[in-house]
Coordinates of C-alpha atoms in Angstrom, one line a residue:
Chain A
X111 CA 17.0 -16.9 9.7
X112 CA 16.5 -19.5 12.4
X113 CA 13.4 -19.8 14.5
X114 CA 12.8 -21.2 17.9
X115 CA 11.1 -24.6 18.0
X116 CA 11.0 -25.8 21.6
X117 CA 11.4 -29.6 22.1
X118 CA 8.6 -29.8 24.8
X119 CA 5.7 -29.4 22.3
X120 CA 4.1 -30.9 19.2
X121 CA 3.2 -28.9 16.1
X122 CA 0.8 -28.7 13.2
X123 CA 1.8 -28.1 9.6
X124 CA -0.2 -24.9 9.8
X125 CA 2.2 -23.6 12.5
X126 CA 0.3 -24.1 15.7
X127 CA 1.8 -25.7 18.7
X128 CA 0.5 -27.5 21.8
X129 CA 2.0 -28.6 25.0
X130 CA 1.5 -32.2 25.9
X131 CA 1.6 -32.5 29.6
X132 CA -1.0 -32.1 32.4
X133 CA -4.7 -32.1 32.7
X134 CA -4.9 -29.0 30.4
X135 CA -2.7 -28.2 27.4
X136 CA -1.9 -24.8 25.9
X137 CA -2.2 -23.9 22.1
X138 CA -0.3 -21.2 20.4
X139 CA 1.4 -20.3 17.1
X140 CA 5.1 -20.9 16.3
X141 CA 7.9 -18.4 16.2
X142 CA 8.0 -19.0 12.4
X143 CA 4.3 -18.1 12.1
X144 CA 4.5 -14.9 14.1
X145 CA 7.4 -13.8 12.0
X146 CA 5.6 -14.6 8.8
X147 CA 2.6 -12.6 9.9
X148 CA 4.5 -9.6 11.2
X149 CA 3.0 -7.2 13.7
X150 CA 0.0 -8.9 15.2
X151 CA -2.8 -6.4 15.9
X152 CA -5.9 -8.5 16.6
X153 CA -6.8 -11.9 18.1
X154 CA -10.2 -13.6 18.1
X155 CA -10.5 -16.6 20.4
X156 CA -13.3 -18.9 21.6
X157 CA -14.8 -18.7 25.0
X158 CA -14.1 -20.9 28.0
X159 CA -16.5 -23.9 27.8
X160 CA -16.4 -24.0 23.9
X161 CA -15.4 -27.2 22.2
X162 CA -12.5 -27.2 19.7
X163 CA -11.9 -30.0 17.2
X164 CA -8.5 -31.2 16.0
X165 CA -7.6 -29.8 12.6
X166 CA -10.4 -27.2 12.7
X167 CA -10.0 -23.5 13.1
X168 CA -10.7 -22.1 16.6
X169 CA -9.8 -18.5 16.2
X170 CA -8.2 -15.8 14.0
X171 CA -4.9 -14.0 14.3
X172 CA -4.6 -10.7 12.2
X173 CA -1.4 -8.8 11.6
X174 CA -1.3 -5.4 9.9
X175 CA -1.0 -7.1 6.5
X176 CA -2.7 -10.5 6.8
X177 CA -5.6 -12.5 8.3
X178 CA -4.8 -16.0 9.5
X179 CA -7.1 -18.8 10.9
X180 CA -5.6 -20.8 13.7
X181 CA -6.2 -24.6 13.9
X182 CA -6.6 -26.9 16.9
X183 CA -3.8 -29.4 17.3
X184 CA -6.1 -31.7 19.3
X185 CA -9.8 -31.8 20.3
X186 CA -11.0 -30.7 23.7
X187 CA -12.9 -28.2 25.8
X188 CA -11.5 -24.7 26.2
X189 CA -10.9 -24.0 29.9
X190 CA -8.9 -20.7 29.7
X191 CA -8.4 -18.0 27.2
X192 CA -5.4 -15.6 27.1
X193 CA -7.3 -12.4 27.5
X194 CA -4.1 -10.3 27.7
X195 CA -3.9 -10.7 24.0
X196 CA -7.0 -8.6 23.4
X197 CA -5.2 -5.5 24.7
X198 CA -1.7 -6.5 23.9
X199 CA -1.8 -8.7 20.7
X200 CA 1.9 -7.9 20.3
X201 CA 2.7 -10.5 23.0
X202 CA 2.2 -13.0 20.1
X203 CA 5.3 -11.5 18.3
X204 CA 7.3 -11.0 21.5
X205 CA 6.8 -14.3 23.2
X206 CA 5.0 -16.8 21.0
X207 CA 5.7 -19.8 23.2
X208 CA 5.2 -18.0 26.6
X209 CA 3.0 -15.0 27.2
X210 CA 1.6 -15.2 23.7
X211 CA -0.2 -18.4 24.3
X212 CA -3.8 -18.5 22.8
X213 CA -6.1 -20.9 24.8
X214 CA -5.9 -23.7 27.3
X215 CA -7.7 -26.9 26.5
X216 CA -8.7 -30.0 28.4
X217 CA -8.0 -32.6 25.8
X218 CA -10.7 -35.0 24.8
X219 CA -10.3 -38.7 25.8
X220 CA -9.3 -39.7 22.3
X221 CA -7.0 -36.7 21.7
X222 CA -4.1 -37.9 19.6
X223 CA -0.9 -36.2 20.3
X224 CA 1.2 -38.8 18.4
X225 CA -0.5 -37.8 15.1
X226 CA 1.1 -34.3 15.5
X227 CA 4.6 -33.2 14.1
X228 CA 7.6 -33.7 16.3
X229 CA 9.8 -30.7 16.8
X230 CA 12.3 -32.3 14.4
X231 CA 9.6 -32.9 11.8
X232 CA 8.3 -29.3 12.2
X233 CA 11.8 -27.9 11.9
X234 CA 12.3 -29.8 8.7
X235 CA 9.1 -28.3 7.4
X236 CA 10.1 -24.7 8.0
X237 CA 13.7 -24.9 7.0
Chain B
X165 CA 6.2 -15.1 -16.2
X166 CA 9.3 -14.2 -14.2
X167 CA 8.9 -11.3 -11.8
X168 CA 10.9 -8.2 -12.7
X169 CA 13.5 -7.2 -10.2
X170 CA 14.2 -3.7 -9.2
X171 CA 17.8 -2.6 -9.6
X172 CA 18.2 -2.6 -5.8
X173 CA 17.0 -6.1 -5.4
X174 CA 20.3 -7.6 -4.2
X175 CA 20.8 -4.7 -1.8
X176 CA 17.5 -5.3 -0.3
X177 CA 18.2 -9.1 0.0
X178 CA 21.5 -8.3 1.8
X179 CA 19.6 -6.1 4.2
X180 CA 17.2 -9.1 5.0
X181 CA 14.1 -7.7 3.3
X182 CA 11.0 -9.9 2.8
X183 CA 9.7 -9.8 -0.7
X184 CA 6.3 -9.9 -2.4
X185 CA 4.9 -9.9 -5.9
X186 CA 3.4 -6.5 -6.8
X187 CA 2.3 -5.7 -10.3
X188 CA 4.7 -8.4 -11.6
X189 CA 7.7 -7.0 -9.6
X190 CA 9.5 -8.8 -6.8
X191 CA 9.4 -6.0 -4.3
X192 CA 10.5 -5.6 -0.7
X193 CA 7.4 -5.6 1.4
X194 CA 9.0 -5.5 4.9
X195 CA 12.6 -4.7 6.0
X196 CA 12.1 -4.7 9.8
X197 CA 8.4 -4.6 10.7
X198 CA 5.6 -2.6 9.1
X199 CA 5.0 -0.8 12.5
X200 CA 8.7 0.2 12.8
X201 CA 8.9 1.4 9.2
X202 CA 5.6 3.2 9.4
X203 CA 6.5 5.0 12.6
X204 CA 9.8 6.1 11.2
X205 CA 8.1 7.8 8.3
X206 CA 5.6 9.6 10.6
X207 CA 8.1 10.7 13.1
X208 CA 11.5 10.9 11.3
X209 CA 12.1 9.7 7.8
X210 CA 12.0 6.5 5.7
X211 CA 13.2 5.5 2.3
X212 CA 11.3 3.4 -0.2
X213 CA 12.4 1.7 -3.4
X214 CA 9.5 2.4 -5.7
X215 CA 11.3 1.4 -9.0
X216 CA 8.3 -0.8 -9.8
X217 CA 6.5 2.4 -10.8
X218 CA 6.4 2.9 -14.5
X219 CA 7.9 5.8 -16.6
X220 CA 6.6 7.0 -20.0
X221 CA 8.2 10.0 -21.7
X222 CA 6.4 12.1 -24.2
X223 CA 7.9 14.9 -26.2
X224 CA 7.4 16.9 -29.5
X225 CA 5.2 19.6 -31.0
X226 CA 2.0 17.8 -30.1
X227 CA 3.1 16.4 -26.7
X228 CA 0.9 18.8 -24.8
X229 CA -2.1 17.9 -26.8
X230 CA -1.5 14.2 -26.4
X231 CA -1.1 14.5 -22.6
X232 CA -4.2 16.6 -22.4
X233 CA -6.3 14.2 -24.3
X234 CA -5.3 11.2 -22.2
X235 CA -5.3 12.6 -18.7
X236 CA -8.1 14.2 -16.8
X237 CA -6.1 17.2 -15.4
X238 CA -5.1 20.3 -17.3
X239 CA -1.6 19.8 -18.6
X240 CA -1.4 23.4 -19.9
X241 CA -1.3 24.6 -16.3
X242 CA 2.2 23.0 -16.0
X243 CA 5.4 24.9 -16.6
X244 CA 8.7 23.0 -16.8
X245 CA 9.3 21.6 -13.3
X246 CA 5.7 21.5 -12.4
X247 CA 3.7 18.3 -11.9
X248 CA 0.1 17.3 -11.3
X249 CA -1.9 14.3 -10.2
X250 CA -4.3 13.0 -12.8
X251 CA -6.5 10.0 -13.8
X252 CA -6.4 8.1 -17.0
X253 CA -10.0 7.3 -18.0
X254 CA -11.7 5.5 -20.9
X255 CA -14.6 6.9 -22.9
X256 CA -17.0 5.9 -20.1
X257 CA -15.0 7.9 -17.6
X258 CA -13.8 4.8 -15.8
X259 CA -10.3 5.0 -14.4
X260 CA -7.7 2.7 -15.7
X261 CA -4.9 4.2 -13.6
X262 CA -3.8 7.2 -11.7
X263 CA -0.6 9.0 -12.3
X264 CA 1.6 12.0 -11.7
X265 CA 2.5 14.0 -14.8
X266 CA 5.8 16.0 -14.7
X267 CA 6.7 18.6 -17.2
X268 CA 10.3 18.2 -18.0
X269 CA 12.6 21.1 -19.2
X270 CA 11.7 22.0 -22.8
X271 CA 13.6 20.2 -25.5
X272 CA 14.2 17.0 -23.5
X273 CA 13.8 14.2 -26.2
X274 CA 11.5 11.4 -25.2
X275 CA 13.6 8.5 -24.0
X276 CA 16.6 10.8 -23.0
X277 CA 15.3 12.3 -19.7
X278 CA 17.4 10.1 -17.6
X279 CA 20.4 11.8 -19.1
X280 CA 19.4 14.8 -16.9
X281 CA 20.1 18.4 -17.6
X282 CA 22.3 17.8 -20.5
X283 CA 19.3 16.4 -22.4
X284 CA 17.3 19.6 -22.1
X285 CA 17.3 21.6 -25.3
X286 CA 18.4 18.8 -27.5
X287 CA 15.0 19.1 -29.1
X288 CA 14.8 22.8 -29.3
X289 CA 12.0 24.2 -27.2
X290 CA 9.5 21.4 -27.8
X291 CA 7.5 20.5 -24.6
X292 CA 8.4 17.3 -22.8
X293 CA 6.6 15.3 -20.2
X294 CA 7.3 12.3 -17.9
X295 CA 4.4 10.5 -16.4
X296 CA 4.4 7.7 -13.8
X297 CA 1.9 4.8 -14.3
X298 CA 1.5 2.4 -11.5
X299 CA 3.4 -0.8 -11.3
X300 CA 2.4 -3.2 -14.1
X301 CA 0.3 -0.5 -15.8
X302 CA 3.1 1.0 -17.9
X303 CA 2.8 -1.3 -21.0
X304 CA -1.0 -0.4 -21.1
X305 CA -0.3 3.3 -20.8
X306 CA 2.4 3.2 -23.4
X307 CA 0.1 1.3 -25.8
X308 CA -2.8 3.8 -25.1
X309 CA -0.6 6.8 -25.8
X310 CA 0.9 5.4 -29.1
X311 CA -2.5 4.2 -30.3
X312 CA -4.1 7.7 -29.7
X313 CA -1.2 9.5 -31.2
X314 CA -1.3 7.4 -34.4
X315 CA -5.1 7.6 -34.7
X316 CA -5.1 11.3 -34.4
X317 CA -1.8 11.8 -36.3
X318 CA -0.2 13.8 -33.6
X319 CA 3.4 14.7 -33.8
X320 CA 4.9 13.4 -30.6
X321 CA 7.5 10.8 -29.5
X322 CA 6.3 8.4 -26.8
X323 CA 8.9 6.2 -25.1
X324 CA 8.4 3.5 -22.4
X325 CA 11.5 4.0 -20.1
X326 CA 10.6 2.1 -17.0
X327 CA 13.8 0.1 -17.3
X328 CA 15.9 3.1 -17.5
X329 CA 14.8 4.7 -14.2
X330 CA 15.2 3.7 -10.6
X331 CA 12.9 5.6 -8.3
X332 CA 13.2 6.0 -4.5
X333 CA 10.9 7.9 -2.2
X334 CA 12.3 9.7 0.9
X335 CA 9.4 10.6 3.2
X336 CA 8.8 12.0 6.6
X337 CA 9.4 15.2 8.6
X338 CA 13.2 14.8 8.4
X339 CA 13.1 14.0 4.7
X340 CA 13.7 17.5 3.4
X341 CA 16.8 18.0 5.4
X342 CA 18.2 14.7 4.2
X343 CA 17.5 15.8 0.6
X344 CA 19.2 19.1 1.1
X345 CA 22.3 17.4 2.4
X346 CA 22.3 14.8 -0.4
X347 CA 22.1 17.5 -3.0
X348 CA 24.8 19.7 -1.5
X349 CA 27.6 18.0 -3.3
X350 CA 26.5 19.0 -6.8
X351 CA 27.3 17.2 -10.0
X352 CA 31.0 16.8 -11.3
X353 CA 30.0 17.2 -14.9
X354 CA 27.8 20.3 -14.3
X355 CA 29.6 23.4 -13.3
X356 CA 26.4 25.4 -12.4
X357 CA 25.7 22.9 -9.6
X358 CA 28.7 23.9 -7.5
X359 CA 28.4 25.8 -4.3
X360 CA 25.2 24.1 -3.3
X361 CA 23.2 25.4 -6.2
X362 CA 21.3 22.1 -6.4
X363 CA 20.5 22.0 -2.8
X364 CA 19.1 25.5 -3.1
X365 CA 17.0 24.5 -6.0
X366 CA 15.6 21.5 -4.1
X367 CA 15.0 23.8 -1.0
X368 CA 12.9 26.1 -3.2
X369 CA 10.6 23.3 -4.4
X370 CA 7.0 23.6 -3.4
X371 CA 4.7 20.7 -3.2
X372 CA 4.3 19.1 -6.7
X373 CA 7.3 20.9 -8.0
X374 CA 10.4 19.1 -9.4
X375 CA 13.9 19.8 -10.7
X376 CA 17.0 18.2 -12.0
X377 CA 19.5 18.0 -9.2
X378 CA 22.5 15.8 -8.4
X379 CA 21.8 13.5 -5.5
X380 CA 25.1 12.1 -4.1
X381 CA 26.5 13.2 -7.4
X382 CA 24.0 11.3 -9.5
X383 CA 22.1 13.5 -12.0
X384 CA 18.5 12.9 -10.9
X385 CA 14.9 14.2 -11.2
X386 CA 13.9 15.3 -7.8
X387 CA 10.2 15.9 -7.1
X388 CA 8.4 17.1 -3.9
X389 CA 5.8 14.4 -4.3
X390 CA 4.9 11.3 -2.3
X391 CA 2.3 8.7 -1.2
X392 CA 2.5 8.9 2.6
X393 CA 0.8 12.1 3.7
X394 CA 4.2 13.4 5.0
X395 CA 6.6 15.9 3.7
X396 CA 9.1 14.3 1.3
X397 CA 10.5 13.7 -2.1
X398 CA 10.6 11.2 -4.9
X399 CA 13.9 10.9 -6.7
X400 CA 14.3 9.4 -10.2
X401 CA 17.7 8.5 -11.3
X402 CA 19.3 6.3 -14.0
X403 CA 19.1 2.6 -13.2
X404 CA 22.8 2.0 -12.9
X405 CA 23.2 4.7 -10.2
X406 CA 20.4 3.4 -7.9
X407 CA 22.6 2.2 -5.2
X408 CA 24.5 5.4 -4.9
X409 CA 21.3 7.3 -4.5
X410 CA 19.8 4.7 -2.0
X411 CA 22.9 4.8 0.1
X412 CA 22.9 8.6 0.3
X413 CA 20.1 8.5 2.8
X414 CA 20.7 7.4 6.3
X415 CA 17.2 6.6 7.3
X416 CA 14.9 3.6 7.8
X417 CA 14.4 1.4 4.8
X418 CA 10.6 0.8 4.2
X419 CA 8.8 -1.8 2.2
X420 CA 5.5 -1.9 0.4
X421 CA 3.7 -3.0 3.7
X422 CA 4.3 0.4 5.3
X423 CA 3.8 2.2 2.0
X424 CA 0.3 0.6 2.0
X425 CA -0.6 1.5 5.6
X426 CA 0.7 5.1 5.3
X427 CA -1.2 5.7 2.1
X428 CA -4.5 4.3 3.7
X429 CA -4.1 6.7 6.7
X430 CA -3.7 9.5 4.1
X431 CA -6.7 8.3 2.2
X432 CA -4.8 7.9 -1.1
X433 CA -6.2 5.5 -3.7
X434 CA -4.2 2.3 -4.7
X435 CA -4.7 1.6 -8.4
X436 CA -5.9 -2.0 -9.1
X437 CA -7.3 -2.2 -5.6
X438 CA -9.4 0.9 -4.7
X439 CA -10.3 1.2 -8.4
X440 CA -9.8 -1.2 -11.3
X441 CA -11.4 -1.2 -14.7
X442 CA -12.4 -4.8 -14.4
X443 CA -12.8 -5.5 -10.7
X444 CA -13.7 -2.1 -9.2
X445 CA -14.8 0.1 -12.1
X446 CA -14.9 3.7 -10.8
X447 CA -14.9 7.2 -12.0
X448 CA -12.8 10.0 -10.5
X449 CA -15.9 11.5 -9.0
X450 CA -16.9 8.3 -7.3
X451 CA -13.2 8.0 -6.2
X452 CA -13.3 11.5 -4.7
X453 CA -10.5 12.9 -6.9
X454 CA -12.7 15.3 -8.8
X455 CA -10.0 18.0 -8.1
X456 CA -7.9 16.2 -10.7
X457 CA -10.7 16.4 -13.4
X458 CA -10.8 19.6 -15.5
X459 CA -14.0 19.4 -17.6
X460 CA -13.0 22.6 -19.5
X461 CA -10.3 20.5 -21.2
X462 CA -10.8 17.9 -23.9
X463 CA -9.9 14.4 -22.9
X464 CA -11.1 10.9 -23.3
X465 CA -14.0 10.3 -20.9
X466 CA -14.8 14.0 -20.5
X467 CA -18.4 13.8 -21.8
X468 CA -19.2 10.8 -19.6
X469 CA -17.7 12.6 -16.6
X470 CA -19.6 15.8 -17.3
X471 CA -22.9 13.9 -17.4
X472 CA -22.0 12.2 -14.0
X473 CA -21.1 15.5 -12.5
X474 CA -24.5 16.9 -13.4
X475 CA -26.4 13.8 -12.3
X476 CA -24.3 13.2 -9.1
X477 CA -22.7 9.9 -8.1
X478 CA -24.5 7.0 -6.5
X479 CA -21.6 5.8 -4.5
X480 CA -18.6 7.7 -3.0
X481 CA -15.1 6.7 -1.7
X482 CA -14.9 7.3 2.0
X483 CA -13.1 6.0 5.1
X484 CA -14.6 4.1 8.0
X485 CA -13.3 3.7 11.5
X486 CA -14.4 0.6 13.4
X487 CA -15.8 1.3 16.9
X488 CA -15.8 -2.4 17.8
X489 CA -12.9 -4.8 18.0
X490 CA -11.8 -6.1 14.6
X491 CA -9.9 -5.2 11.5
X492 CA -11.6 -4.0 8.3
X493 CA -10.2 -5.4 5.0
X494 CA -10.8 -5.0 1.3
X495 CA -13.9 -6.9 0.2
X496 CA -15.9 -6.6 3.4
X497 CA -19.5 -5.5 3.1
X498 CA -20.7 -2.2 4.7
X499 CA -24.3 -2.0 6.0
X500 CA -26.5 0.7 7.2
X501 CA -25.6 -0.4 10.8
X502 CA -26.1 -3.1 13.4
X503 CA -29.8 -3.4 14.4
X504 CA -29.3 -3.4 18.1
X505 CA -26.7 -1.9 20.4
X506 CA -23.1 -2.8 20.5
X507 CA -23.6 -5.8 22.8
X508 CA -25.7 -7.5 20.2
X509 CA -23.1 -7.1 17.6
X510 CA -20.4 -8.5 19.9
X511 CA -22.6 -11.5 20.4
X512 CA -22.4 -12.3 16.8
X513 CA -26.0 -11.8 16.0
X514 CA -27.1 -12.1 12.4
X515 CA -26.4 -9.2 10.2
X516 CA -29.4 -7.0 10.3
X517 CA -28.4 -4.0 8.3
X518 CA -28.9 -3.6 4.6
X519 CA -25.8 -3.5 2.5
X520 CA -24.9 0.0 1.4
X521 CA -21.4 -0.6 0.0
X522 CA -18.2 -2.4 0.5
X523 CA -14.5 -1.8 1.5
X524 CA -11.6 -2.0 -0.9
X525 CA -8.8 -1.5 1.6
X526 CA -8.4 -1.8 5.4
X527 CA -5.9 -2.3 8.1
X528 CA -5.1 -1.5 11.7
X529 CA -3.8 2.0 11.5
X530 CA -0.3 1.9 13.1
X531 CA -0.4 5.7 13.9
X532 CA -3.8 5.8 15.4
X533 CA -4.0 2.2 16.7
X534 CA -7.5 2.1 15.3
X535 CA -9.0 -0.2 12.7
X536 CA -9.5 1.9 9.5
X537 CA -10.9 1.1 6.1
X538 CA -11.6 2.7 2.7
X539 CA -14.3 1.9 0.3
X540 CA -17.4 2.9 -1.6
X541 CA -20.7 3.7 0.2
X542 CA -24.0 4.8 -1.2
X543 CA -23.8 8.6 -1.3
X544 CA -26.5 9.2 1.3
X545 CA -24.4 7.4 3.8
X546 CA -21.1 8.9 2.8
X547 CA -21.1 11.7 5.3
X548 CA -18.6 12.2 8.1
X549 CA -19.9 10.8 11.4
X550 CA -22.6 8.6 9.8
X551 CA -22.9 5.3 11.7
X552 CA -22.6 2.2 9.6
X553 CA -21.8 -1.5 10.0
X554 CA -18.9 -3.4 8.6
X555 CA -19.3 -7.2 8.3
X556 CA -16.3 -8.9 9.6
X557 CA -16.4 -12.7 9.0
X558 CA -20.1 -12.7 9.3
X559 CA -20.3 -10.4 12.3
X560 CA -21.6 -6.8 12.0
X561 CA -19.2 -4.4 13.7
X562 CA -20.2 -0.8 14.4
X563 CA -18.3 1.8 12.4
X564 CA -18.3 5.5 11.7
X565 CA -17.7 7.2 8.4
X566 CA -14.6 9.3 8.2
X567 CA -13.7 11.5 5.2
X568 CA -10.0 10.8 4.7
X569 CA -7.3 11.6 5.5
X570 CA -7.5 9.8 8.9
X571 CA -4.4 11.8 10.0
X572 CA -3.3 15.4 9.8
X573 CA -1.3 15.7 6.5

């Protein structure tokens, strides 16, 4: 099975992605991750204004069969939360890189995107 | 230790199944998605490979006595072709496993039941049984039976035949019709099956009845039993014929994931999870399967259970339905309820309720789209509609006690 791994993002070994452009970046989980989890039924996310720290958990994604923490690719302040997921968690399965995004973060000044996995590195990891 | 593979393993791999270890077996957990598979069983039909379930055959002059002493139900109530649910308890009344006991046609020698009808009568009119321990519990059951037989000098043969049987479950409102069609062909070697006699026999089965019948021409043991809360059948056939039987049913293949969510909605116990002699020692009364305990029979654990029945149980197996957002899971604590109103709980205030039990299973119910759990609560809180709390990652969620099943079965 092959999974989508868009080239315009960076990844974590734990299967989260982040965009890299703009004042605020978006976090989500990869196509591989949503497939592993199966039907997502519940998402717990921080509130706007909360701080997240690179490498630390910022939320929880639960499928019918599993509970999974999600980790922040970079540090920063949460500026938006995808509240659509509370009523429609299946968006994570249907569109993990689009409508299934989790939170929007204003990266801290020292946020280090270069330390994250490139799309090629991440593809190597999941293949 | 290498995982055991069910006879259909390669077939499932070709179908793109995802696998998991269960009771030492490498079993399909998901073919498409749990939700898809679950809904198929509730609305139409699904087929499960349950060949990881164990088989033990018992036959001989004292077979009935041996079965009676080691299971909690009343085996003497069974005629050939009947079956019953039972627990296997130790002297303290603690459940080691639960099982379905089938009475086979008289004279079926232990170890030869997979031969089908031709095996009946080989052993005169001696009683014969087949029972189904859960995955990974068959060695223990076999050892328990042999040890008890030898200790009490009973005249019965006991054979562990898990490897000789494949087992599939066809479940759902459309399952009976699929079974009737698959048994219409009869068996080439057995004249009496011509003209749809097997289909007629299968059609006549009531719940918990079983019969030999040819499924897609394969001599099988067909039982009107299941683990989903839907109409349906379980089919046991010889291992080499597993694929022919599997292919005879044109319906959604289902994995252990959907099997688990379906059984939770129906409120059925999962051995090793909802009870376990080491991790979750429970008696049948605590586990709410007192209907499978017949105290007027003699069995290992009877005296302890009689005492418990008189004294009452401290904790009982019940369901809970979360009223707040969240998903209950096995291991979560249950409290006597959040101290404040729902908003306090949502804000993640400290747990204020006192612990009154814990969950052993839980999920988001695909049928109800509600978070449901199963577990043990102190008896005074184990009433339908009682408000309790479930601690989800340190946050106390409001919940309501439900006496399972959660769905109409």
